[in-house]
Coordinates of N, CA, C and O in Angstrom, one line a residue:
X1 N 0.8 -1.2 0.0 CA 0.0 0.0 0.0 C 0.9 1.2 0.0 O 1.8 1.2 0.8
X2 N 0.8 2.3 -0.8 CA 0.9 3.3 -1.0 C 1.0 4.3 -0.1 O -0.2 4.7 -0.2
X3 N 1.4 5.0 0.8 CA 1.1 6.3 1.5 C 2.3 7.4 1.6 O 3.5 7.1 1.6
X4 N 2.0 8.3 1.7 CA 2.1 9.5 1.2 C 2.2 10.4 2.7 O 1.2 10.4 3.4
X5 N 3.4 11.3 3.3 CA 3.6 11.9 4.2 C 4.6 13.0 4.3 O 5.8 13.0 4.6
X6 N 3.4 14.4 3.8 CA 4.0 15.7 3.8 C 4.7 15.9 5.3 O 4.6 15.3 6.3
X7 N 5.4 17.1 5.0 CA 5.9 18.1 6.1 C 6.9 19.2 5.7 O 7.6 19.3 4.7
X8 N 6.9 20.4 6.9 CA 7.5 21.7 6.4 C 6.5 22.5 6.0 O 7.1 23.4 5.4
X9 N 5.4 22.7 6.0 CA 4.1 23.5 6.5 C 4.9 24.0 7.6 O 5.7 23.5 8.3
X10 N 4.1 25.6 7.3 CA 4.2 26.0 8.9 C 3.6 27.7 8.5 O 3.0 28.1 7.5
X11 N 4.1 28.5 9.9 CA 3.7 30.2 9.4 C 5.0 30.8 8.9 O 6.1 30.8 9.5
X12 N 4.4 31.7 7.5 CA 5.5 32.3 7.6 C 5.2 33.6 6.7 O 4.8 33.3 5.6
X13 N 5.4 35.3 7.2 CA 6.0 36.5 6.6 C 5.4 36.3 5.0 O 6.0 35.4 4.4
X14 N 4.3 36.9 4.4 CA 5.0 37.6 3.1 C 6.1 37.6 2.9 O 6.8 38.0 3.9
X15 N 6.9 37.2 1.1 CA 7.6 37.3 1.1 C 9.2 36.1 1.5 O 10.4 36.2 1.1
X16 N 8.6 35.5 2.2 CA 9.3 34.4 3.1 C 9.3 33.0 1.8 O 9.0 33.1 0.6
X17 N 9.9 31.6 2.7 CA 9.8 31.1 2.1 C 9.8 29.9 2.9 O 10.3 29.8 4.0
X18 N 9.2 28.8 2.0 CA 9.4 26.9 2.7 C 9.2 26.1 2.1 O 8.3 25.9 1.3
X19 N 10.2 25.1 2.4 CA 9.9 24.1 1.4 C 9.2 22.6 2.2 O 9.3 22.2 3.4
X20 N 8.6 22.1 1.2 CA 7.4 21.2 1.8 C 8.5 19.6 1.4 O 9.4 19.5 0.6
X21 N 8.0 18.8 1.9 CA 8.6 17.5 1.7 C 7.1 16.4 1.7 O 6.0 16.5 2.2
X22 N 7.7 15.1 0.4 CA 6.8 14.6 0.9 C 7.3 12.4 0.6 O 7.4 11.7 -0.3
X23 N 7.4 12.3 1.7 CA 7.8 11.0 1.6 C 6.8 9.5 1.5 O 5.8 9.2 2.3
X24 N 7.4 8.7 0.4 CA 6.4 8.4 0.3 C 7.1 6.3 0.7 O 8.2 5.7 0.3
X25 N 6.3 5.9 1.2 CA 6.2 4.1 1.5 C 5.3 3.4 0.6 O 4.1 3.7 0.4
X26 N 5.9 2.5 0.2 CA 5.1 1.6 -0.8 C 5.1 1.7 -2.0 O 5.0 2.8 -2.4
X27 N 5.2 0.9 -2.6 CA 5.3 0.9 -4.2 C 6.9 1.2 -4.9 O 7.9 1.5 -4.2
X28 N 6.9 1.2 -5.8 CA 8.0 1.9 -6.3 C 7.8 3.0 -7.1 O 7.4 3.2 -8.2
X29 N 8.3 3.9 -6.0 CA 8.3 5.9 -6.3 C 9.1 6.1 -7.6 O 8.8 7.2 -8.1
X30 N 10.1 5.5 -8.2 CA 10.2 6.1 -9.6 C 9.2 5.8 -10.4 O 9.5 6.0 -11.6
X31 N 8.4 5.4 -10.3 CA 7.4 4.5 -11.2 C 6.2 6.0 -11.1 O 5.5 6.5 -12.0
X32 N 6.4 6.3 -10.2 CA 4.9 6.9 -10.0 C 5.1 8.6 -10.6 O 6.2 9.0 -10.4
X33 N 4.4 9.3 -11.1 CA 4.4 11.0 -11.3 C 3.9 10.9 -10.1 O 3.1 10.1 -9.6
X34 N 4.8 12.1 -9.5 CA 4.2 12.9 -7.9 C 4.0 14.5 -8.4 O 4.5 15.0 -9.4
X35 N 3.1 15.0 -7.5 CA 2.9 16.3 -7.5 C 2.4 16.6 -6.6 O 2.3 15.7 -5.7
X36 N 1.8 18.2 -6.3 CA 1.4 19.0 -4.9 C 0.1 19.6 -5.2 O 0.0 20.0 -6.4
X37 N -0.8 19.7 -4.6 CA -2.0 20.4 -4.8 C -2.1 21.5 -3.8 O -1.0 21.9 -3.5
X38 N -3.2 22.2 -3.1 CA -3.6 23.3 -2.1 C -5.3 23.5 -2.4 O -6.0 23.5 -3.4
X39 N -5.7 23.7 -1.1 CA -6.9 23.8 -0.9 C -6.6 24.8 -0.1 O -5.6 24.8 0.7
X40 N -7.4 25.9 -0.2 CA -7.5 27.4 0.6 C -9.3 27.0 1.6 O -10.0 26.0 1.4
X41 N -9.4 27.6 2.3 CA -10.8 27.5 2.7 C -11.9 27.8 1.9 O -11.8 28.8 1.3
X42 N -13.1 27.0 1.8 CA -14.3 27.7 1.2 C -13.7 27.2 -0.5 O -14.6 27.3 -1.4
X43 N -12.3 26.7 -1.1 CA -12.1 27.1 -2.7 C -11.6 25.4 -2.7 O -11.0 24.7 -1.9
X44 N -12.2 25.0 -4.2 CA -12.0 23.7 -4.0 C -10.2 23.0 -4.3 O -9.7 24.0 -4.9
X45 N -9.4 22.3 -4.2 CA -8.5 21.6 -4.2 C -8.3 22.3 -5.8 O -9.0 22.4 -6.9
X46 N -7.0 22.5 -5.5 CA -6.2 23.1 -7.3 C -4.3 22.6 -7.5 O -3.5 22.5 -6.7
X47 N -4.3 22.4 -8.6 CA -2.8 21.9 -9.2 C -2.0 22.8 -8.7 O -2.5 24.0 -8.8
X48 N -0.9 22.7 -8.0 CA 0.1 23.3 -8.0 C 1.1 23.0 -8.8 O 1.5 23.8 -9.6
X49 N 2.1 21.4 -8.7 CA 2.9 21.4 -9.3 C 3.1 19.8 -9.8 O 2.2 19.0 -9.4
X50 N 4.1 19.2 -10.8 CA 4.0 17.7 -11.4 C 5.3 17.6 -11.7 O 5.9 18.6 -12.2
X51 N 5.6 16.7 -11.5 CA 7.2 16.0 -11.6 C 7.1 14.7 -12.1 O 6.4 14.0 -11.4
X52 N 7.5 14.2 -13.2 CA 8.3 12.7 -13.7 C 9.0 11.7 -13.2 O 10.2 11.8 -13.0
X53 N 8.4 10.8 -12.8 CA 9.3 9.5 -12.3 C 10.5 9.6 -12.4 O 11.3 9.0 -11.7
X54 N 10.9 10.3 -13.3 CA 12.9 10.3 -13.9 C 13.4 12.2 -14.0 O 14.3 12.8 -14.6
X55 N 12.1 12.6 -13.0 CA 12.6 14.0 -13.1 C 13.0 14.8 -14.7 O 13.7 15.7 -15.0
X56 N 12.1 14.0 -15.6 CA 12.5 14.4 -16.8 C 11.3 16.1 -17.3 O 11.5 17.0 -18.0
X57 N 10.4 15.8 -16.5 CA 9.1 17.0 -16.9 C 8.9 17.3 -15.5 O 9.0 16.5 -14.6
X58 N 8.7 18.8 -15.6 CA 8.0 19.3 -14.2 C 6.9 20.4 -15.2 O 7.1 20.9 -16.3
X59 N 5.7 20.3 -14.2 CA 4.9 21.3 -14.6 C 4.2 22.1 -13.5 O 4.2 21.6 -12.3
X60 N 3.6 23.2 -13.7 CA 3.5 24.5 -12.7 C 1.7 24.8 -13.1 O 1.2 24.7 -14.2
X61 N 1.1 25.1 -12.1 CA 0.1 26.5 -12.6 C 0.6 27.5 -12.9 O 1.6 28.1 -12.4
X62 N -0.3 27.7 -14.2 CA 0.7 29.2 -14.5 C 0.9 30.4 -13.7 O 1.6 31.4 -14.0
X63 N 0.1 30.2 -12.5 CA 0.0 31.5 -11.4 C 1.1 31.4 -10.3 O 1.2 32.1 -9.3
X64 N 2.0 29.9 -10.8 CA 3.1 30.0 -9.8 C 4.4 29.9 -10.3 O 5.4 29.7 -9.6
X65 N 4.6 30.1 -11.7 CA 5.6 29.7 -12.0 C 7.1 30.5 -12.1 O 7.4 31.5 -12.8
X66 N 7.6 30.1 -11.6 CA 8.9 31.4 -11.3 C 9.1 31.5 -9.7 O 10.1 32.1 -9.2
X67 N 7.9 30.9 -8.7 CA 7.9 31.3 -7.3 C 8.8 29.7 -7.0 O 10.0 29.5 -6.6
X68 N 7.7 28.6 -7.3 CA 7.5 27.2 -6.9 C 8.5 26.4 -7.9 O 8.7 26.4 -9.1
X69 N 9.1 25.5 -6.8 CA 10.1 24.6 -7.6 C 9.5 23.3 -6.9 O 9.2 23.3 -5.7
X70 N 9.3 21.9 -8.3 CA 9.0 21.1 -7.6 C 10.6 20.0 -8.2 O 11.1 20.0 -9.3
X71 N 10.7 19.3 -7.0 CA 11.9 18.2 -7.4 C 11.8 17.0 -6.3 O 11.2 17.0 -5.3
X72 N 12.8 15.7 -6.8 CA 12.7 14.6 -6.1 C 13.6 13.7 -6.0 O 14.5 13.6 -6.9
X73 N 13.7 13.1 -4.9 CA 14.9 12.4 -4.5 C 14.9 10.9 -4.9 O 14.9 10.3 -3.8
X74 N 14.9 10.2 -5.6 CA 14.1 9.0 -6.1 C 15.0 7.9 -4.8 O 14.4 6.9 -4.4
X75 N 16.5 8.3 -4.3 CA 17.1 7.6 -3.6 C 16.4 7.7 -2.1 O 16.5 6.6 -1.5
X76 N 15.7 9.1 -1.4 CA 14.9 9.1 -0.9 C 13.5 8.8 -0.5 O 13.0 8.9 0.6
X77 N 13.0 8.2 -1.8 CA 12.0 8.0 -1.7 C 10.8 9.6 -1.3 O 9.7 9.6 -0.7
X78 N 11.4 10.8 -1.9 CA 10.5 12.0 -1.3 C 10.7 12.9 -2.4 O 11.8 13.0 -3.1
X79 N 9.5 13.5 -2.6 CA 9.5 15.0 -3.5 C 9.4 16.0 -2.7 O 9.0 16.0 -1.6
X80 N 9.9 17.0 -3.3 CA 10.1 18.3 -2.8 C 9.3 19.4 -3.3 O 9.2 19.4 -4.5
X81 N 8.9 20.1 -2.9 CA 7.9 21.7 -3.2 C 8.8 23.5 -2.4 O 8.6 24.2 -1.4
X82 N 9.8 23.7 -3.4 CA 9.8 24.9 -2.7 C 9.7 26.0 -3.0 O 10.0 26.4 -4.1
X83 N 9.1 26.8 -1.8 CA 8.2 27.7 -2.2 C 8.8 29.4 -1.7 O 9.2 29.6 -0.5
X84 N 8.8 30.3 -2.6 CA 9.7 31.3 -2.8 C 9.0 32.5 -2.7 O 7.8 32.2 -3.0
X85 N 9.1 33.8 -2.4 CA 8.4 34.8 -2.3 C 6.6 34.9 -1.9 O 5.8 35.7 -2.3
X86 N 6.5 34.0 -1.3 CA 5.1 34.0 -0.5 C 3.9 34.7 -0.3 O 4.1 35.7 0.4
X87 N 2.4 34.5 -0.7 CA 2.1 35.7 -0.9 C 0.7 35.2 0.2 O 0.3 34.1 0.1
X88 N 0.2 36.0 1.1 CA -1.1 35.8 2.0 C -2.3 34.6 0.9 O -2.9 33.6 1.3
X89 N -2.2 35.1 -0.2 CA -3.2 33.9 -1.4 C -2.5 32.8 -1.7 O -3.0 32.1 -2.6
X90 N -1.3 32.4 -1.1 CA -0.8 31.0 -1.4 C -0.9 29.9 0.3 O -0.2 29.0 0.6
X91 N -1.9 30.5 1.2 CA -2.1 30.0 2.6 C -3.1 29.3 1.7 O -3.6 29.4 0.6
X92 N -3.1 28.4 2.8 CA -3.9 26.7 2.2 C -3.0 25.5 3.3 O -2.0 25.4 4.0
X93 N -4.3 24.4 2.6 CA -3.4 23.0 3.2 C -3.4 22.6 2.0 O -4.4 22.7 1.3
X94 N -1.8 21.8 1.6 CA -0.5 21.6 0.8 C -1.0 20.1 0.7 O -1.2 19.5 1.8
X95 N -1.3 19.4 -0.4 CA -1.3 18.0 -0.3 C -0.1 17.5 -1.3 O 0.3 18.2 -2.2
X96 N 0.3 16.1 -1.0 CA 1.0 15.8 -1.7 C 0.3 14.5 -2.6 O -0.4 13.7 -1.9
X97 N 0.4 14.4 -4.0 CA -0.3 13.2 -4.8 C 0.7 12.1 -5.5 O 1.9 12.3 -5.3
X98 N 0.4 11.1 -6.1 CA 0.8 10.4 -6.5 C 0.2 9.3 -7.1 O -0.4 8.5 -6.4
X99 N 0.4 9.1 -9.0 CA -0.2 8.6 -9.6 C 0.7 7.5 -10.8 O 1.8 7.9 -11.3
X100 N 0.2 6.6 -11.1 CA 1.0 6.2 -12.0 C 0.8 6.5 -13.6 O 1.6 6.5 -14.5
X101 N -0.5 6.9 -13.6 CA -0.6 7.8 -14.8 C -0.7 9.3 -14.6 O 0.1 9.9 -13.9
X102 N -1.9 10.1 -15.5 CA -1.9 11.4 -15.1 C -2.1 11.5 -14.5 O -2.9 10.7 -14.1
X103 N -1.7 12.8 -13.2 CA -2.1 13.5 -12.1 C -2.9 14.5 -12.1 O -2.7 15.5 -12.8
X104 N -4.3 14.3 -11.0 CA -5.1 15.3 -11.5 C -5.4 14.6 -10.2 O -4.8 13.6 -9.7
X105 N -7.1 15.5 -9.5 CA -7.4 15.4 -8.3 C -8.1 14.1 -7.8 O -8.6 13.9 -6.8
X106 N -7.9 13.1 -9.0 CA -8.8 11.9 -9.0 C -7.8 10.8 -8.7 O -7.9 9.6 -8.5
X107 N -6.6 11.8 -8.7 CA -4.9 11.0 -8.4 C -5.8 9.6 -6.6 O -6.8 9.8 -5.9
X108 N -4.9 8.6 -6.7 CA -5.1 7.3 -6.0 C -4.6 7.9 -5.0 O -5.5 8.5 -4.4
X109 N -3.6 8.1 -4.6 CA -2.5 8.6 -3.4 C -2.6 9.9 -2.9 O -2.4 10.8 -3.7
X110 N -2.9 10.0 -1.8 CA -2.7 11.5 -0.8 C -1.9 11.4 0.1 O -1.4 10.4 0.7
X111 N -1.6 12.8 0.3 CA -1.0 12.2 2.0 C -2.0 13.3 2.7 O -3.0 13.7 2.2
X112 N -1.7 13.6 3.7 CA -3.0 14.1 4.8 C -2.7 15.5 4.9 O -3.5 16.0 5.7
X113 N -1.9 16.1 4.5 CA -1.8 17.7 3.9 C -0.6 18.0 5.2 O -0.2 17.3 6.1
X114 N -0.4 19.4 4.7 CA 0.1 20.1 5.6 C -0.4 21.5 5.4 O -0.6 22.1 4.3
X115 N -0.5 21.9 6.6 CA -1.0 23.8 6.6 C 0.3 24.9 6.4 O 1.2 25.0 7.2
X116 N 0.1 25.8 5.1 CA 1.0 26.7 5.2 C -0.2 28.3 5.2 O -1.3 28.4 4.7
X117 N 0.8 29.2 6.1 CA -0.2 30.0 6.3 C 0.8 31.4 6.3 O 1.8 31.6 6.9
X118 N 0.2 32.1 5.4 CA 1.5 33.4 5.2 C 0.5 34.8 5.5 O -0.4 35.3 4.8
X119 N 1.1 35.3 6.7 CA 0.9 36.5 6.9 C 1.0 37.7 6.0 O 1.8 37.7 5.0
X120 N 0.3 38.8 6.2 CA 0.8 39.8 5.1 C 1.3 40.9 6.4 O 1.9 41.9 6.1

């Protein structure tokens, strides 16, 4: 079985920065595309970012691209989300996904989120 376990949420400053982690048990993680989603309150669950089993493709929302880097440690077993110039509209809880085909919200694998919350 599959599971999935963010961390590195936390508060932080406009402007600021953090990078999220997300490790994952079960299966074989080069196999799988991972990526990051965010749920703000009240607004439904949206794409943040998509990485390649072989780190060969990353893809972004276009509303973050230039802030958010996503990457992965395959020797780790963990992807990474980091997150750069911070703005009060990027507060949400952070999920991490993982699918063996396309990633999208219908992705098999979650992990149980983390809260990041940026002050202005």
């Amino acid at each position: 079985q599959v599971q999935l376990a963010e961390s590195g949420g936390g508060w932080v400053q406009a402007g600021g920065s953090l990078r999220l982690s997300c490790t994952v048990s079960g299966g074989s993680f080069s196999l799988y595309q991972m990526g990051w989603f965010r749920q703000a309150p009240g607004k439904e669950r949206e794409f943040v970012a998509q990485i390649s089993g072989a780190s060969t493709y990353t893809y972004y929302a276009d509303s973050l691209k230039g802030r958010f880097t996503i990457s992965r440690d395959n020797a780790k077993n963990t992807v990474y989300l980091q997150m750069s110039a911070l703005r009060p509209g990027d507060t949400a809880v952070y999920y991490c996904a993982s699918s063996l085909v396309g990633l999208t919200v219908e992705a098999p694998y979650w992990g149980q989120g983390t809260q990041v919350t940026v002050s202005s």
